[in-house]
Coordinates of C-alpha atoms in Angstrom, one line a residue:
X183 CA -47.2 68.9 -79.7
X184 CA -47.5 65.9 -77.5
X185 CA -48.4 66.6 -73.9
X186 CA -46.0 64.9 -71.5
X187 CA -47.5 63.4 -68.3
X188 CA -46.4 65.3 -65.2
X189 CA -43.9 63.4 -63.1
X190 CA -45.3 62.4 -59.8
X191 CA -43.2 62.8 -56.7
X192 CA -44.3 61.0 -53.5
X193 CA -44.1 63.3 -50.6
X194 CA -41.9 62.0 -47.8
X195 CA -42.8 62.3 -44.2
X196 CA -40.3 63.9 -41.9
X197 CA -38.8 63.0 -38.6
X198 CA -36.5 64.9 -36.3
X199 CA -34.6 63.3 -33.4
X200 CA -32.8 64.8 -30.4
X201 CA -30.2 62.2 -29.5
X202 CA -29.2 61.2 -25.9
X203 CA -26.5 63.3 -24.1
X204 CA -23.5 61.4 -25.3
X205 CA -24.7 61.5 -28.9
X206 CA -23.4 59.5 -31.9
X207 CA -20.4 57.3 -31.3
X208 CA -21.6 56.1 -27.9
X209 CA -21.6 52.6 -29.4
X210 CA -24.9 52.1 -27.6
X211 CA -28.1 54.0 -27.3
X212 CA -27.7 56.8 -29.9
X213 CA -26.0 54.6 -32.4
X214 CA -28.9 52.2 -32.1
X215 CA -31.3 55.0 -32.8
X216 CA -29.3 56.0 -35.9
X217 CA -29.7 52.5 -37.3
X218 CA -33.5 52.9 -37.0
X219 CA -33.3 56.3 -38.7
X220 CA -31.2 54.7 -41.5
X221 CA -33.9 52.0 -42.0
X222 CA -36.5 54.7 -42.4
X223 CA -34.4 56.6 -44.9
X224 CA -33.9 53.4 -46.9
X225 CA -37.7 53.1 -47.4
X226 CA -37.7 56.3 -49.4
X227 CA -40.8 57.3 -47.4
X228 CA -39.0 59.3 -44.7
X229 CA -36.7 62.3 -44.4
X230 CA -34.8 62.1 -41.0
X231 CA -32.8 64.8 -39.3
X232 CA -31.2 64.9 -35.8
X233 CA -29.6 67.2 -33.2
X234 CA -26.8 66.5 -30.7
X235 CA -26.2 68.3 -27.4
X236 CA -22.7 69.3 -28.5
X237 CA -24.4 71.4 -31.1
X238 CA -27.4 72.7 -29.3
X239 CA -26.1 72.8 -25.7
X240 CA -29.6 72.0 -24.3
X241 CA -32.3 69.6 -25.3
X242 CA -34.8 72.4 -25.4
X243 CA -32.9 74.3 -28.2
X244 CA -32.7 71.0 -30.2
X245 CA -36.5 70.5 -29.9
X246 CA -37.2 74.1 -30.8
X247 CA -35.0 73.9 -33.9
X248 CA -36.8 70.8 -35.1
X249 CA -40.2 72.3 -34.5
X250 CA -39.1 75.3 -36.6
X251 CA -38.1 72.8 -39.4
X252 CA -41.6 71.5 -39.6
X253 CA -41.2 67.8 -39.0
X254 CA -44.2 65.4 -38.9
X255 CA -42.8 63.9 -35.6
X256 CA -40.0 65.0 -33.2
X257 CA -38.5 62.3 -31.0
X258 CA -36.6 62.7 -27.7
X259 CA -34.1 59.9 -27.0
X260 CA -33.7 59.0 -23.4
X261 CA -35.3 59.9 -20.0
X262 CA -33.0 62.9 -19.5
X263 CA -34.7 64.9 -22.2
X264 CA -38.2 64.5 -20.9
X265 CA -38.6 67.8 -19.1
X266 CA -37.4 69.8 -22.1
X267 CA -39.5 67.8 -24.5
X268 CA -42.6 68.3 -22.5
X269 CA -41.9 72.1 -22.2
X270 CA -41.7 72.4 -26.0
X271 CA -44.6 70.0 -26.6
X272 CA -46.8 72.0 -24.3
X273 CA -45.9 75.2 -26.2
X274 CA -46.6 73.5 -29.5
X275 CA -49.8 71.4 -29.0
X276 CA -50.3 70.8 -32.7
X277 CA -46.9 69.3 -33.1
X278 CA -46.5 65.5 -32.8
X279 CA -43.7 64.4 -30.4
X280 CA -42.5 61.0 -29.2
X281 CA -40.4 60.0 -26.2
X282 CA -38.2 56.9 -26.0
X283 CA -37.3 55.5 -22.6
X284 CA -39.8 57.5 -20.5
X285 CA -43.5 58.0 -20.3
X286 CA -45.3 61.3 -20.9
X287 CA -49.0 61.9 -20.4
X288 CA -49.2 64.9 -22.8
X289 CA -51.8 64.5 -25.5
X290 CA -49.3 65.0 -28.3
X291 CA -46.6 62.7 -27.1
X292 CA -46.2 59.0 -28.0
X293 CA -44.1 57.1 -25.4
X294 CA -42.0 54.0 -26.0
X295 CA -40.4 52.1 -23.2
X296 CA -38.7 48.7 -22.9
X297 CA -38.8 45.7 -20.6
X298 CA -35.2 46.1 -19.3
X299 CA -35.9 43.6 -16.6
X300 CA -36.6 40.8 -19.1
X301 CA -33.6 41.4 -21.3
X302 CA -31.3 41.9 -18.3
X303 CA -32.6 38.7 -16.7
X304 CA -31.4 36.7 -19.8
X305 CA -28.0 38.5 -19.4
X306 CA -28.0 37.6 -15.7
X307 CA -28.6 33.9 -16.5
X308 CA -25.6 33.9 -18.8
X309 CA -23.5 35.6 -16.1
X310 CA -24.7 33.2 -13.4
X311 CA -23.6 30.2 -15.5
X312 CA -20.3 31.8 -16.6
X313 CA -19.0 33.1 -13.2
X314 CA -16.3 31.0 -11.5
X315 CA -16.1 33.2 -8.3
X316 CA -19.9 33.5 -7.9
X317 CA -19.4 37.2 -7.9
X318 CA -20.9 39.3 -10.7
X319 CA -20.9 43.1 -11.1
X320 CA -23.2 45.7 -12.4
X321 CA -22.2 49.3 -13.1
X322 CA -25.0 51.8 -13.8
X323 CA -24.8 55.3 -15.3
X324 CA -27.0 56.8 -12.6
X325 CA -29.0 55.4 -9.7
X326 CA -32.6 55.9 -10.8
X327 CA -35.6 53.7 -11.4
X328 CA -34.8 53.0 -15.0
X329 CA -31.2 51.9 -14.5
X330 CA -32.3 49.9 -11.5
X331 CA -34.4 47.7 -13.8
X332 CA -31.1 46.5 -15.4
X333 CA -29.6 45.5 -12.1
X334 CA -32.8 43.9 -10.8
X335 CA -33.2 41.8 -13.9
X336 CA -29.5 40.9 -13.9
X337 CA -29.7 39.5 -10.4
X338 CA -33.0 37.8 -11.0
X339 CA -31.6 35.8 -14.0
X340 CA -28.3 35.0 -12.3
X341 CA -30.1 33.7 -9.1
X342 CA -32.4 31.6 -11.3
X343 CA -29.5 29.5 -12.5
X344 CA -27.0 29.9 -9.7
X345 CA -28.4 30.5 -6.2
X346 CA -24.9 31.1 -4.8
X347 CA -24.2 34.2 -7.0
X348 CA -23.6 37.6 -5.4
X349 CA -24.1 40.9 -7.2
X350 CA -21.9 43.9 -6.6
X351 CA -23.5 47.2 -7.7
X352 CA -21.9 50.6 -8.4
X353 CA -23.1 53.8 -10.0
X354 CA -20.9 56.1 -12.0
X355 CA -23.3 59.1 -12.0
X356 CA -22.0 59.8 -15.5
X357 CA -22.9 58.3 -18.9
X358 CA -20.0 59.9 -20.7
X359 CA -16.8 58.9 -18.8
X360 CA -14.9 55.8 -19.8
X361 CA -12.4 56.7 -17.1
X362 CA -15.0 56.4 -14.3
X363 CA -16.1 53.1 -15.8
X364 CA -12.5 51.8 -15.8
X365 CA -12.1 52.7 -12.1
X366 CA -15.3 51.1 -11.0
X367 CA -14.6 48.0 -13.0
X368 CA -11.1 47.7 -11.5
X369 CA -12.6 48.1 -8.0
X370 CA -15.1 45.3 -8.7
X371 CA -12.6 43.0 -10.2
X372 CA -10.4 43.4 -7.2
X373 CA -13.4 42.4 -5.1
X374 CA -13.6 39.1 -7.0
X375 CA -16.1 39.9 -9.8
X376 CA -15.4 37.9 -12.9
X377 CA -18.4 38.9 -15.0
X378 CA -19.2 42.6 -15.5
X379 CA -22.4 44.2 -16.9
X380 CA -22.8 47.9 -17.4
X381 CA -25.8 50.1 -18.4
X382 CA -23.8 53.3 -18.5
X383 CA -23.5 54.6 -22.1
X384 CA -19.9 55.6 -23.0
X385 CA -18.9 55.0 -19.3
X386 CA -19.7 51.4 -20.0
X387 CA -17.1 51.3 -22.8
X388 CA -14.5 51.7 -20.1
X389 CA -16.0 48.8 -18.1
X390 CA -15.8 46.5 -21.1
X391 CA -12.2 47.6 -21.9
X392 CA -11.1 47.0 -18.3
X393 CA -12.7 43.5 -18.3
X394 CA -10.7 42.6 -21.4
X395 CA -7.5 44.1 -19.9
X396 CA -8.0 42.0 -16.7
X397 CA -9.0 38.7 -18.4
X398 CA -12.6 38.7 -17.1
X399 CA -15.9 38.4 -18.9
X400 CA -18.3 41.2 -19.8
X401 CA -21.8 41.7 -21.1
X402 CA -22.6 44.7 -23.3
X403 CA -25.8 46.7 -23.4
X404 CA -28.3 48.3 -25.9
X405 CA -26.3 47.2 -29.0
X406 CA -23.9 44.3 -29.8
X407 CA -20.8 45.6 -28.1
X408 CA -18.5 42.7 -28.9
X409 CA -16.3 44.9 -31.1
X410 CA -15.3 47.1 -28.2
X411 CA -13.7 44.2 -26.2
X412 CA -13.9 41.1 -28.4
X413 CA -11.9 38.9 -25.9
X414 CA -14.2 39.9 -23.0
X415 CA -17.8 40.4 -24.3
X416 CA -19.6 37.1 -24.2
X417 CA -23.0 38.6 -25.2
X418 CA -24.9 41.9 -25.1
X419 CA -28.4 42.8 -23.8
X420 CA -30.0 44.3 -26.9
X421 CA -32.4 47.1 -26.4
X422 CA -33.8 47.7 -29.8
X423 CA -34.0 51.5 -30.0
X424 CA -34.0 51.1 -33.8
X425 CA -37.3 49.1 -33.5
X426 CA -38.7 52.0 -31.4
X427 CA -37.9 54.5 -34.1
X428 CA -39.7 52.4 -36.7
X429 CA -42.6 51.8 -34.3
X430 CA -43.0 55.5 -33.8
X431 CA -43.0 56.1 -37.6
X432 CA -45.7 53.5 -38.1
X433 CA -47.9 55.1 -35.5
X434 CA -47.5 58.6 -36.9
X435 CA -48.6 57.2 -40.2
X436 CA -51.7 55.8 -38.4
X437 CA -52.4 59.1 -36.8
X438 CA -51.7 57.9 -33.3
X439 CA -51.0 61.0 -31.1
X440 CA -50.7 59.7 -27.5
X441 CA -50.0 56.1 -26.7
X442 CA -47.6 54.2 -24.5
X443 CA -45.9 51.2 -26.1
X444 CA -43.8 48.7 -24.1
X445 CA -41.4 46.6 -26.1
X446 CA -40.3 43.4 -24.4
X447 CA -39.2 39.9 -25.4
X448 CA -42.5 39.2 -27.1
X449 CA -42.2 42.2 -29.3
X450 CA -38.5 41.7 -30.0
X451 CA -37.7 44.9 -28.1
X452 CA -35.1 43.3 -25.8
X453 CA -33.0 40.1 -26.1
X454 CA -29.4 38.9 -26.3
X455 CA -26.9 39.1 -29.1
X456 CA -25.1 35.9 -30.1
X457 CA -23.3 34.0 -27.3
X458 CA -19.6 34.0 -27.8
X459 CA -16.9 31.7 -26.4
X460 CA -19.4 29.9 -24.1
X461 CA -19.0 26.1 -23.5
X462 CA -21.8 25.0 -21.3
X463 CA -22.4 21.4 -20.1
X464 CA -25.8 19.9 -21.1
X465 CA -27.0 20.6 -17.6
X466 CA -26.0 24.3 -17.8
X467 CA -27.6 24.7 -21.2
X468 CA -30.8 23.1 -19.9
X469 CA -30.9 25.5 -17.0
X470 CA -30.5 28.5 -19.2
X471 CA -33.1 27.3 -21.7
X472 CA -35.5 26.4 -19.0
X473 CA -35.2 29.9 -17.5
X474 CA -35.5 31.5 -20.9
X475 CA -38.7 29.6 -21.5
X476 CA -40.2 30.6 -18.1
X477 CA -39.3 34.2 -18.8
X478 CA -41.0 34.1 -22.2
X479 CA -44.1 32.5 -20.8
X480 CA -44.2 35.1 -18.0
X481 CA -43.9 37.9 -20.6
X482 CA -46.9 36.7 -22.5

């Protein structure tokens, strides 16, 4: 009898992800994370599972379920989950966690944040060149330090190429209400805004749709959102959450337990999607490219 060699099966590592409050279908943050999870699955080296709030009702329950499942790393997506992640991480000191979009000092949590100011500054430069009224608008999901980075960068970039520009800012206090986004967008358009930028999750979808309905321009966020309002969206500020997911996986393989990684222009963590329906003069293009170069040099 001939002995057959035993088949070798490479053991996959395992990742669990608790998605942001809106969950899949937000056409923004969670969907970008899912792309990163898909990339890991395609390598054949990772098994990936996830939880959504509409299933677990609280972030804490989602984290506890994933701990019980025995994943190599458990990721919390978005600043809103930080308190619950840290509660569960403290109770499970031997479990590796990671937090995207906020910073934890716990010894078993990897933190990944983005340079939202840099990416939004590029978006602002586009808006500053595209506005005809010299009024541009920003609509944030909540008024906190993170979302303020988007508006700060947006104004910085716009002013760099158009010193006459004025920024109107509103906060929805809700990441999951397209209706609120529509109302705030209508208000800003009536005030003369002709380029809208929202960092507001599903609420921002209402902003983009309203821009298209009213024939004004819009800038998407996190993912390329041109499909939502193709006649309005001229570009999107990309926040590469998929890159963060892969970065975390690489660090878990390297046995990194507690580090803070910042992903900016240099690392490809933020940037712009393709510019659409833009016809700049040579002077305008030079102003944009000059600002982009200065921004890149400042990021190094």
